[in-house]
Amino acid sequence: MLKKIFATRFKLLAIVYLFIISVSFLTRLVLFIKSFSQIDPNPLQIIGIFLIGLLNDTLMSTFFLIPFVLYLWLVPNKIYFKKWHRFILYGLCLLAFTILVFNAVSEWFFWDEFSTRYNFIAVDYLIYTTEVIGNIWQSYPIVKLIIGIVVLSILVLLFTKKYIKAEVTNRISFKYRTLITLILLLLPVLVFLFGSNGAKQFSKNQYASELSGNGMYDFGAAFINNQLDYDKFYKTNSVNAIFTTVKKDFIANNSQFQSDSSTSITRTITYPGDQKNYNLIMISVESLSGDFLSRFGNTEHITPNLDSLANQGLFFSNLFATGTRTVRGLEALSLSLPPTPGQSEVKRPNNEGRFSLGNVLKSKGYTTQYLYGGYGYFDNMNYFFSNNGYEVIDRSAITNEKDIHYENIWGVADEDLFTLAVKTFDANYKLKKPFFSQIMTTSNHRPYTYPEGRIDIPSHTGRSGAVKYTDYAIGKFINDCRSKPWFNNTIFVIVADHCASSAGKTELPIKNYRIPMIVYAPSIIKPSTFNGLTSQIDIPPTLLGMLNVSYTSKFFGFDIFNTPANLRRAFISTYQNLGYYKGNQLIILSPQQKVEAFNVDSTNFTTTPIKSLPALEKEAISYYQSASYLLHHRLYQFKK
């Protein structure tokens, strides 16, 4: 039967399938060589990479071949067997070859940036085509790459031409074409219904697992699973049990629950004395890994201004970001909320009126703002912040082109953003009200471009230059602020949104979530270092504590200076793996109700698998499940 089918027009599918797995194998081999030092020298693991990889390549091919199947089904015999028709087949194959080669090149650059196959980041990027295409155009030699891809695809076509045009010995009627087509189309349906890319999680080494994946197939899985229902995919406990667990941690000397409802975490936070109406300026810095600072051992000296400010202010040395994207950092810094699975709350629908730092301070008489150097429609920032207690000021507020020294697809240079910020703060001061403003920088992002002559590293040469330029811009901003009448009454908070890279051998490499935070206010805060474990979601309540603000709270974060060491914990995540780090132990919750436990080396943050820790597992489930519950039932809302 198969021999007869391969003697028909459907043999073209075999040619394209062989090309799919050949390109996929070569892509995997190149990425394997690039990441060889990160892979355990285990023959079985290496075999698994390529065998499971072949399986994933085959599953992907069932979808990729659908247009060919439909074409071979619908074209009548009288057209298919015309000599001129072979040129249509050449064109179809050339298009398929070009797409596959283009994808292979794209996977190389995506792996180089994120050390992973396509994932939810790629899905997000698909939405914002203007910024993403602009970023790619500014970062890579696109014209040369496209020419190279087309030339290579043509060469492949010339090599396979004789197989494509080879005479088909069996004509096949529409009836039998339909039968074969139904069988072939059933395959992607079965893969969609029952298949998954979960087979690639065969190894504890995350590099090995990612190498065994297929980029296109993983992209589809990420697209489908971009929103994950916690109760459906993760291990759960009863609603009463989870809220009982988290509410125990919220009991403190200065807090009192407002309701006896089992699902309410609303409580009154009271500080003795008057509210301190200091201005609060939070600079959330794009991709500022802790490892960039000399405090964490960096020897490149690319953050001289931040290093100096760290010595002059309050430095947090054991702070961890909640996620791997800017929107996760913004979520933590505004909502003080654990990173629930799937997309960040910043980008979800119906995210208006959430309990936010902006809403709290606005209710306390503050002017509250969010400043961004790009256009705030990106990542839904304009909508989220404007509907959660902030006035949004973005790139469109800079109307004088003389105020722009440089800009790329992401926005104006950081120094120009800070110039806009200073003008905004001068205007705020005239209102005779305290102000809270969050600034989101953009320059430390590929293509790593900035004005020439500012630092000793040329623009567009890599991450180190971008970090040093952002450091320069922050230093200049602080110096510009010193002469302002509002400076001595202002607390500056400099914190990363996330690390530059979260890739590692394990699913959640803790070290790659460690970020710096500096609280600088020479007239208010004495220089010191806080070494206690801190989560990014602890920052909003901690800052409110510094301001001595008494308020009604729904925050999941703690005022870290009023929290016993035994209660401190951190949340780290990808879009589907949820980590709970406490007392040198880590719990990871994953889909399919999977729970893993690890010991964490406090020196180098390496992890060792251990048996389940029931108490810690219960806490992890309780925090993530209760946060998801409150969002889903719209109970995390701000009420004046």
XYZ file of C-alpha atoms in Angstrom:
640
model
C 0.000 0.000 0.000
C 2.719 2.481 1.013
C 4.700 1.572 -2.093
C 1.704 2.437 -4.255
C 1.179 5.719 -2.432
C 4.833 6.675 -2.889
C 4.398 6.008 -6.603
C 1.764 8.763 -6.645
C 1.941 12.510 -6.270
C 1.975 12.108 -2.460
C 5.636 11.121 -2.571
C 6.323 14.874 -2.559
C 5.409 14.833 1.118
C 8.293 12.468 1.817
C 10.734 14.861 0.125
C 9.550 17.824 2.211
C 9.467 15.717 5.399
C 13.069 14.610 4.852
C 14.074 18.227 4.421
C 12.220 19.192 7.602
C 14.009 16.639 9.744
C 17.362 17.357 8.038
C 17.172 21.091 8.758
C 15.885 20.406 12.268
C 18.721 17.953 12.913
C 21.359 20.411 11.700
C 19.798 23.205 13.789
C 19.833 20.980 16.851
C 23.426 19.920 16.164
C 24.641 23.518 15.829
C 22.864 24.567 19.028
C 24.210 21.449 20.741
C 27.777 22.415 19.820
C 27.190 26.001 20.941
C 25.893 24.848 24.339
C 28.101 21.799 24.777
C 29.779 23.130 27.936
C 26.353 23.391 29.614
C 25.329 19.805 28.872
C 26.170 16.899 31.152
C 28.644 14.429 29.536
C 26.115 11.615 29.594
C 25.741 9.455 26.444
C 22.119 8.614 27.256
C 21.298 12.296 27.598
C 22.896 13.076 24.243
C 21.000 10.204 22.599
C 17.809 11.522 24.199
C 18.400 14.991 22.780
C 18.444 13.694 19.209
C 15.891 10.868 19.462
C 13.280 12.944 21.292
C 14.224 15.764 18.965
C 13.345 13.577 15.978
C 9.983 12.812 17.566
C 9.235 16.515 18.070
C 10.389 17.309 14.529
C 7.996 14.664 13.200
C 5.102 16.000 15.266
C 5.789 19.494 13.940
C 5.921 18.184 10.351
C 2.310 16.978 10.537
C 1.258 20.635 10.745
C 3.854 22.016 8.352
C 2.772 19.600 5.608
C -0.933 20.522 5.746
C -0.754 23.027 2.810
C 1.018 20.395 0.676
C -1.577 17.765 1.560
C -4.417 20.097 0.578
C -2.722 21.075 -2.671
C -1.992 17.485 -3.681
C -5.588 16.593 -2.907
C -7.294 19.359 -4.868
C -5.225 19.646 -8.086
C -6.846 17.583 -10.865
C -4.805 14.974 -12.749
C -5.126 16.876 -16.005
C -3.263 19.815 -14.446
C -0.909 17.929 -12.180
C 0.630 15.949 -15.053
C 1.263 18.954 -17.291
C 4.971 19.652 -17.752
C 4.530 23.282 -16.773
C 2.986 22.218 -13.460
C 6.341 21.062 -12.139
C 7.350 24.729 -11.871
C 4.510 25.303 -9.428
C 5.851 22.386 -7.396
C 9.328 23.949 -7.545
C 7.868 27.211 -6.260
C 6.031 25.517 -3.406
C 9.121 23.583 -2.389
C 11.311 26.681 -2.632
C 8.903 28.524 -0.352
C 8.942 25.651 2.147
C 12.747 25.393 2.033
C 13.082 29.161 2.551
C 10.718 29.135 5.546
C 12.587 26.255 7.165
C 16.023 27.793 6.611
C 14.768 31.187 7.781
C 13.381 29.534 10.911
C 16.705 27.777 11.546
C 18.573 31.098 11.368
C 15.961 32.728 13.610
C 16.296 29.925 16.137
C 20.027 30.525 16.276
C 19.526 34.182 17.220
C 16.708 33.385 19.655
C 18.879 30.758 21.353
C 21.797 33.183 21.451
C 19.577 35.687 23.271
C 17.520 33.418 25.560
C 19.219 29.966 25.511
C 15.887 28.325 24.784
C 13.656 27.297 21.915
C 10.757 29.553 20.989
C 8.546 30.134 24.008
C 6.055 32.646 25.363
C 8.535 35.456 24.621
C 8.313 34.651 20.923
C 4.516 34.637 21.192
C 4.575 38.073 22.823
C 6.900 39.384 20.150
C 4.485 38.261 17.440
C 1.938 40.780 18.749
C 4.219 43.826 18.607
C 5.535 43.485 15.069
C 6.614 47.133 14.700
C 8.962 47.064 17.687
C 10.180 43.529 17.101
C 10.872 43.932 13.385
C 12.524 47.269 14.120
C 14.665 45.691 16.833
C 15.715 42.862 14.506
C 16.479 45.307 11.702
C 18.631 47.456 14.004
C 20.373 44.475 15.624
C 21.310 42.175 12.742
C 22.511 42.399 9.093
C 19.059 41.504 7.789
C 19.659 42.132 4.075
C 22.725 39.895 4.000
C 20.936 37.202 5.999
C 17.908 37.202 3.695
C 20.086 37.005 0.598
C 22.024 34.135 2.137
C 18.825 32.294 3.104
C 17.327 32.656 -0.387
C 20.547 31.562 -2.102
C 20.864 28.524 0.158
C 17.223 27.601 -0.446
C 17.710 27.825 -4.208
C 20.756 25.562 -3.974
C 18.704 23.025 -2.017
C 15.988 23.219 -4.657
C 18.490 22.585 -7.425
C 19.786 19.560 -5.541
C 16.285 18.109 -5.003
C 14.853 19.186 -8.353
C 15.245 15.789 -10.000
C 13.343 14.107 -7.160
C 10.522 16.650 -7.293
C 10.012 16.348 -11.047
C 10.537 12.573 -11.177
C 7.747 10.920 -13.127
C 4.831 9.681 -11.069
C 3.802 6.237 -12.324
C 0.351 6.047 -10.728
C -2.391 8.515 -11.403
C -4.802 8.665 -8.519
C -8.489 9.498 -8.625
C -10.087 12.246 -6.555
C -11.876 9.577 -4.502
C -8.643 7.906 -3.394
C -6.894 11.252 -3.002
C -9.662 12.209 -0.597
C -9.222 9.018 1.411
C -5.455 9.518 1.696
C -5.942 13.194 2.525
C -8.362 12.420 5.359
C -5.863 9.987 6.848
C -3.022 12.513 6.552
C -5.080 15.355 8.009
C -6.102 13.132 10.900
C -2.473 13.063 12.038
C -2.190 16.773 13.008
C -5.634 16.543 14.619
C -4.457 13.655 16.792
C -1.222 15.505 17.607
C -3.233 18.603 18.566
C -5.634 16.638 20.761
C -3.265 14.174 22.394
C 0.279 15.306 21.690
C 2.394 17.780 23.606
C 5.935 19.010 23.748
C 6.261 17.566 27.255
C 8.492 14.737 26.044
C 11.372 17.184 25.846
C 11.402 17.468 29.645
C 13.301 14.181 29.813
C 16.339 15.639 31.568
C 17.036 17.677 34.690
C 19.472 19.640 32.521
C 17.381 22.408 31.004
C 19.744 22.887 28.057
C 19.314 19.243 27.088
C 15.542 19.499 27.379
C 15.382 22.603 25.213
C 17.695 21.097 22.590
C 15.366 18.125 22.199
C 12.495 20.471 21.370
C 11.479 21.814 17.994
C 11.195 25.590 17.689
C 8.057 25.707 15.559
C 6.331 23.040 17.639
C 7.285 24.768 20.898
C 6.010 28.067 19.512
C 2.625 26.486 18.878
C 2.544 25.011 22.384
C 3.448 28.388 23.921
C 0.774 30.118 21.846
C -1.914 27.701 23.016
C -0.781 27.714 26.664
C -0.093 31.440 26.961
C -2.887 31.559 29.527
C -2.889 28.769 32.100
C -5.701 28.118 34.548
C -3.996 27.375 37.869
C -6.741 25.064 39.145
C -6.719 23.062 35.921
C -2.978 22.550 35.473
C -1.375 22.767 38.935
C -1.604 20.939 42.211
C -4.264 22.451 44.453
C -5.625 22.340 47.976
C -9.035 23.363 49.263
C -9.835 27.078 49.115
C -10.170 27.310 52.899
C -6.825 25.573 53.411
C -4.850 27.832 51.075
C -6.206 31.053 52.550
C -5.694 29.810 56.095
C -2.038 29.174 55.232
C -1.276 32.538 53.620
C -3.216 34.540 56.208
C -0.984 33.136 58.961
C 1.964 34.861 57.305
C 0.102 38.180 57.074
C -0.476 38.443 60.812
C 1.854 41.096 62.241
C 1.891 43.581 65.113
C 0.810 46.439 62.860
C -1.879 44.622 60.809
C -5.442 43.520 61.435
C -7.804 41.661 59.112
C -10.924 43.591 58.184
C -13.170 40.632 57.453
C -13.900 37.161 58.760
C -14.385 35.914 55.188
C -12.200 32.884 54.552
C -11.098 34.244 51.154
C -10.289 37.803 52.216
C -6.711 38.928 52.843
C -7.758 42.583 53.246
C -6.126 44.008 56.341
C -5.365 47.354 57.922
C -1.667 48.237 58.141
C -0.965 50.814 60.839
C 2.291 52.673 61.515
C 2.665 54.907 64.579
C 3.106 58.589 63.922
C 2.394 60.790 60.930
C 2.764 59.888 57.266
C 6.099 61.040 55.860
C 5.260 62.779 52.609
C 8.566 62.114 50.896
C 8.580 62.101 47.139
C 9.240 58.626 45.763
C 11.018 58.053 42.449
C 11.354 54.437 41.367
C 13.690 53.702 38.449
C 12.986 50.229 37.107
C 16.022 49.409 34.997
C 15.750 47.175 31.954
C 17.569 43.821 32.370
C 19.878 44.892 35.218
C 21.312 41.599 36.463
C 22.937 41.658 39.867
C 26.077 40.251 38.255
C 26.673 43.574 36.458
C 27.538 45.327 39.736
C 30.866 45.120 41.489
C 28.983 44.257 44.712
C 28.242 40.869 43.113
C 31.785 40.333 41.863
C 31.775 42.007 38.457
C 35.268 43.154 37.423
C 34.377 45.006 34.192
C 33.615 48.265 36.064
C 30.559 48.926 33.898
C 28.409 50.335 36.734
C 30.601 52.958 38.468
C 27.650 55.220 39.299
C 25.461 52.432 40.637
C 28.382 51.061 42.627
C 28.875 54.496 44.182
C 25.172 54.911 44.935
C 25.101 51.424 46.483
C 27.756 52.533 48.944
C 25.898 55.762 49.730
C 22.421 54.262 50.086
C 20.528 51.232 51.335
C 21.604 48.258 49.222
C 19.566 45.046 48.970
C 21.913 42.151 48.307
C 19.489 39.222 48.370
C 16.591 40.377 46.203
C 14.981 38.177 43.528
C 12.892 39.104 40.484
C 9.612 37.288 40.006
C 10.055 36.582 36.308
C 11.994 36.943 33.088
C 10.096 39.748 31.342
C 9.621 43.462 31.918
C 5.868 42.975 32.364
C 6.521 40.534 35.217
C 8.713 43.083 36.958
C 6.123 45.810 36.437
C 3.449 43.495 37.824
C 5.475 42.824 40.973
C 6.445 46.463 41.498
C 2.914 47.766 41.078
C 0.639 44.972 42.356
C 2.869 43.159 44.896
C 1.475 39.929 43.510
C 3.054 36.470 43.025
C 3.589 35.602 39.328
C 0.518 33.566 38.446
C 0.949 31.147 35.495
C 0.651 32.273 31.906
C 0.754 35.907 30.950
C 1.565 38.803 33.286
C -1.409 40.640 34.734
C -0.152 43.755 32.911
C -1.181 42.163 29.606
C -4.326 40.319 30.614
C -7.821 41.495 29.753
C -10.023 42.999 32.473
C -7.026 44.135 34.539
C -8.526 47.480 35.542
C -8.873 48.717 39.096
C -6.388 46.302 40.657
C -4.966 46.906 44.116
C -1.770 48.768 43.197
C 0.935 50.897 44.742
C -0.210 53.760 42.515
C -3.782 53.524 43.785
C -2.662 53.410 47.425
C -0.408 56.470 47.168
C -2.930 58.357 45.047
C -5.499 57.833 47.817
C -2.946 59.277 50.251
C -2.638 62.560 48.362
C 0.234 61.713 46.010
C 0.587 62.562 42.347
C 1.254 59.159 40.771
C 2.913 58.643 37.384
C 4.486 56.076 35.086
C 7.176 57.349 32.698
C 8.419 55.337 29.734
C 10.877 56.252 26.984
C 9.024 54.334 24.289
C 5.401 54.279 23.221
C 3.373 52.829 26.051
C 1.007 50.783 23.923
C 3.827 48.241 23.852
C 3.131 45.395 26.293
C -0.197 47.081 27.153
C 1.602 49.430 29.564
C -0.521 52.510 28.780
C -3.785 50.713 29.432
C -2.645 48.877 32.541
C -1.071 51.821 34.347
C -3.674 54.402 33.349
C -6.405 52.110 34.707
C -4.592 51.300 37.936
C -3.862 54.641 39.534
C -1.088 56.132 37.390
C -0.833 58.961 34.889
C 1.141 57.622 31.921
C 3.810 59.809 30.336
C 5.570 58.172 27.384
C 7.590 58.998 24.270
C 4.742 61.070 22.839
C 5.288 63.653 25.597
C 8.635 64.663 24.025
C 7.513 67.101 21.351
C 10.772 68.996 20.879
C 13.163 66.937 18.753
C 16.086 68.865 20.264
C 15.377 66.997 23.500
C 16.197 63.696 21.801
C 19.895 62.866 21.470
C 19.236 59.325 20.267
C 16.409 56.847 19.845
C 15.919 53.330 18.553
C 12.868 51.189 18.042
C 12.332 50.789 21.801
C 12.375 54.485 22.615
C 14.560 57.482 23.363
C 17.948 57.156 25.030
C 17.790 56.876 28.801
C 19.361 60.315 29.293
C 16.493 61.859 27.279
C 13.925 59.935 29.320
C 15.523 61.305 32.492
C 15.454 64.840 31.073
C 11.706 64.411 30.567
C 11.467 63.043 34.105
C 13.213 66.057 35.668
C 10.866 68.442 33.843
C 7.915 66.383 35.080
C 9.137 66.448 38.674
C 9.676 70.211 38.544
C 6.041 70.548 37.469
C 4.964 68.165 40.233
C 6.786 70.250 42.835
C 4.790 73.333 41.849
C 1.574 71.487 42.730
C 2.755 71.385 46.375
C 1.858 67.700 46.648
C 4.160 64.733 47.206
C 4.663 62.636 44.096
C 5.370 59.013 43.251
C 6.820 58.405 39.808
C 8.044 55.160 38.294
C 10.494 55.417 35.396
C 11.045 52.465 33.043
C 14.333 52.588 31.123
C 14.939 50.995 27.698
C 18.572 51.469 26.617
C 19.846 48.196 28.129
C 18.108 46.187 25.424
C 19.186 44.855 22.074
C 20.278 46.502 19.725
C 22.312 48.110 22.580
C 22.547 51.510 20.909
C 22.981 54.912 22.566
C 24.585 58.334 21.912
C 28.271 58.186 21.105
C 30.822 59.896 23.323
C 29.073 59.260 26.621
C 31.116 56.254 27.712
C 34.292 54.494 26.604
C 32.448 51.632 24.873
C 31.162 52.333 21.344
C 27.434 52.070 20.721
C 25.990 48.858 19.233
C 28.828 46.660 20.465
C 27.030 44.585 23.061
C 25.374 44.310 26.440
C 28.303 45.686 28.482
C 28.151 48.983 26.636
C 24.397 49.270 27.118
C 24.734 48.575 30.844
C 27.470 51.171 31.193
C 25.452 53.742 29.245
C 22.378 53.203 31.422
C 24.634 53.548 34.471
C 25.959 56.815 33.018
C 22.422 58.099 32.418
C 21.339 57.252 35.982
C 24.415 58.956 37.403
C 23.733 62.074 35.331
C 20.087 62.048 36.400
C 20.929 61.888 40.108
C 23.436 64.731 39.699
C 20.855 66.835 37.850
C 18.397 66.251 40.688
C 20.798 67.391 43.427
C 20.226 71.071 42.605
C 16.449 70.752 42.680
C 14.406 72.078 45.632
C 12.627 68.728 45.922
C 15.812 66.610 46.099
C 16.271 66.493 49.890
C 12.678 65.374 50.332
C 12.917 62.564 47.775
C 13.663 58.852 48.045
C 15.200 57.326 44.904
C 14.707 53.601 44.344
C 16.782 51.930 41.645
C 15.751 48.350 40.914
C 15.867 45.930 37.979
C 12.752 44.677 36.242
C 14.448 41.290 35.653
C 17.856 39.828 34.848
C 19.520 40.034 31.449
C 19.269 36.258 31.122
C 17.374 33.614 33.064
C 18.825 30.633 31.208
C 20.543 27.906 33.156
C 20.981 24.175 33.525
C 17.915 23.948 35.763
C 14.322 24.996 35.076
C 14.559 27.897 37.524
C 18.231 28.851 38.054
C 17.920 30.984 41.181
C 21.140 32.917 40.633
C 19.773 34.258 37.350
C 16.861 35.879 39.166
C 18.970 37.869 41.628
C 18.674 41.586 41.006
C 20.060 44.671 42.773
C 18.092 47.412 44.494
C 19.430 50.678 45.840
C 17.397 53.059 47.974
C 19.155 56.427 47.873
C 18.151 59.481 49.909
C 21.198 61.048 51.597
C 19.082 63.355 53.778
C 16.731 60.575 54.851
C 18.368 57.126 54.748
C 21.750 56.172 56.146
C 24.062 53.926 54.078
C 23.708 50.246 54.907
C 23.248 46.797 53.355
C 20.249 44.559 53.846
C 21.160 40.897 53.342
C 17.812 39.332 54.176
C 15.904 37.332 51.561
C 13.610 39.693 49.668
C 11.110 39.203 46.859
C 10.363 41.789 44.193
C 6.754 41.763 45.446
C 7.995 42.966 48.863
C 9.113 46.298 47.409
C 5.715 48.145 47.388
C 4.817 47.432 51.056
C 8.421 48.060 52.139
C 8.402 51.492 50.467
C 5.053 52.305 52.080
C 6.624 51.383 55.389
C 9.483 53.811 54.724
C 6.889 56.511 54.085
C 5.089 55.533 57.312
C 1.855 55.190 55.358
C -1.011 53.494 57.189
C -3.355 51.904 54.670
C -5.736 49.087 53.841
C -3.749 46.332 52.124
C -4.345 43.369 49.850
C -0.682 43.054 48.953
C 0.958 39.636 49.067
C 4.337 41.249 49.722
C 5.756 42.084 53.144
C 7.249 45.214 54.615
C 10.554 43.422 54.759
C 11.837 45.437 57.747
C 8.826 44.379 59.818
C 8.957 40.712 58.845
C 10.759 38.004 60.840
C 13.537 36.231 58.949
C 11.721 32.895 59.141
C 8.810 34.291 57.080
C 10.864 35.821 54.282
C 10.558 34.094 50.911
C 10.937 34.814 47.215
C 8.868 33.948 44.143
C 10.561 33.147 40.823
C 8.949 31.913 37.648
C 8.765 31.338 33.949
C 5.350 31.502 32.329
C 4.585 27.959 33.549
C 7.125 26.959 36.225
C 6.400 28.575 39.588
C 9.144 28.692 42.199
C 8.882 29.288 45.952
C 12.248 29.916 47.615
C 12.529 29.936 51.394
C 15.188 28.932 53.903
C 17.624 27.536 51.309
C 14.913 25.315 49.883
C 13.038 25.619 46.633
C 9.669 24.238 45.570
C 8.794 24.236 41.851
C 5.172 23.835 40.765
C 4.605 22.824 37.134
C 1.670 21.810 34.914
C 0.234 18.310 35.216
C 0.195 18.856 39.017
C 3.959 18.317 39.169
C 5.825 19.335 42.335
C 9.612 19.211 42.834
C 11.764 20.075 45.845
C 15.412 21.183 45.976
C 18.087 22.210 48.428
C 19.784 25.471 47.460
C 23.443 26.193 48.122
C 23.477 29.646 49.729
C 26.875 30.457 48.207
C 26.503 29.641 44.522
C 22.739 28.954 44.358
C 23.161 25.496 42.831
C 20.230 23.162 43.473
C 20.090 19.517 44.538
C 16.873 17.474 44.207
C 15.441 16.246 47.488
C 12.303 14.475 48.669
C 9.075 16.397 48.962
C 8.822 18.972 51.746
C 5.120 18.842 52.735
C 5.017 22.060 54.759
C 6.893 24.140 52.206
C 4.939 22.552 49.356
C 1.718 23.547 51.099
C 2.927 27.149 51.384
C 3.947 27.319 47.728
C 0.599 25.961 46.547
C -1.275 28.277 48.894
C 0.400 31.465 47.679
C 0.097 30.745 43.973
C -3.394 29.250 44.139
C -4.791 32.042 46.339
C -3.306 34.759 44.107
C -4.890 33.106 41.071
C -8.174 32.755 42.941
C -8.335 36.440 43.879
C -7.569 37.568 40.334
C -10.047 35.157 38.767
C -12.861 36.229 41.108
C -11.936 39.949 40.844
C -11.239 40.144 44.554
C -7.880 41.887 44.110
C -9.541 45.232 43.434
C -8.847 48.649 44.932
C -11.724 50.244 46.795
C -11.473 53.850 47.934
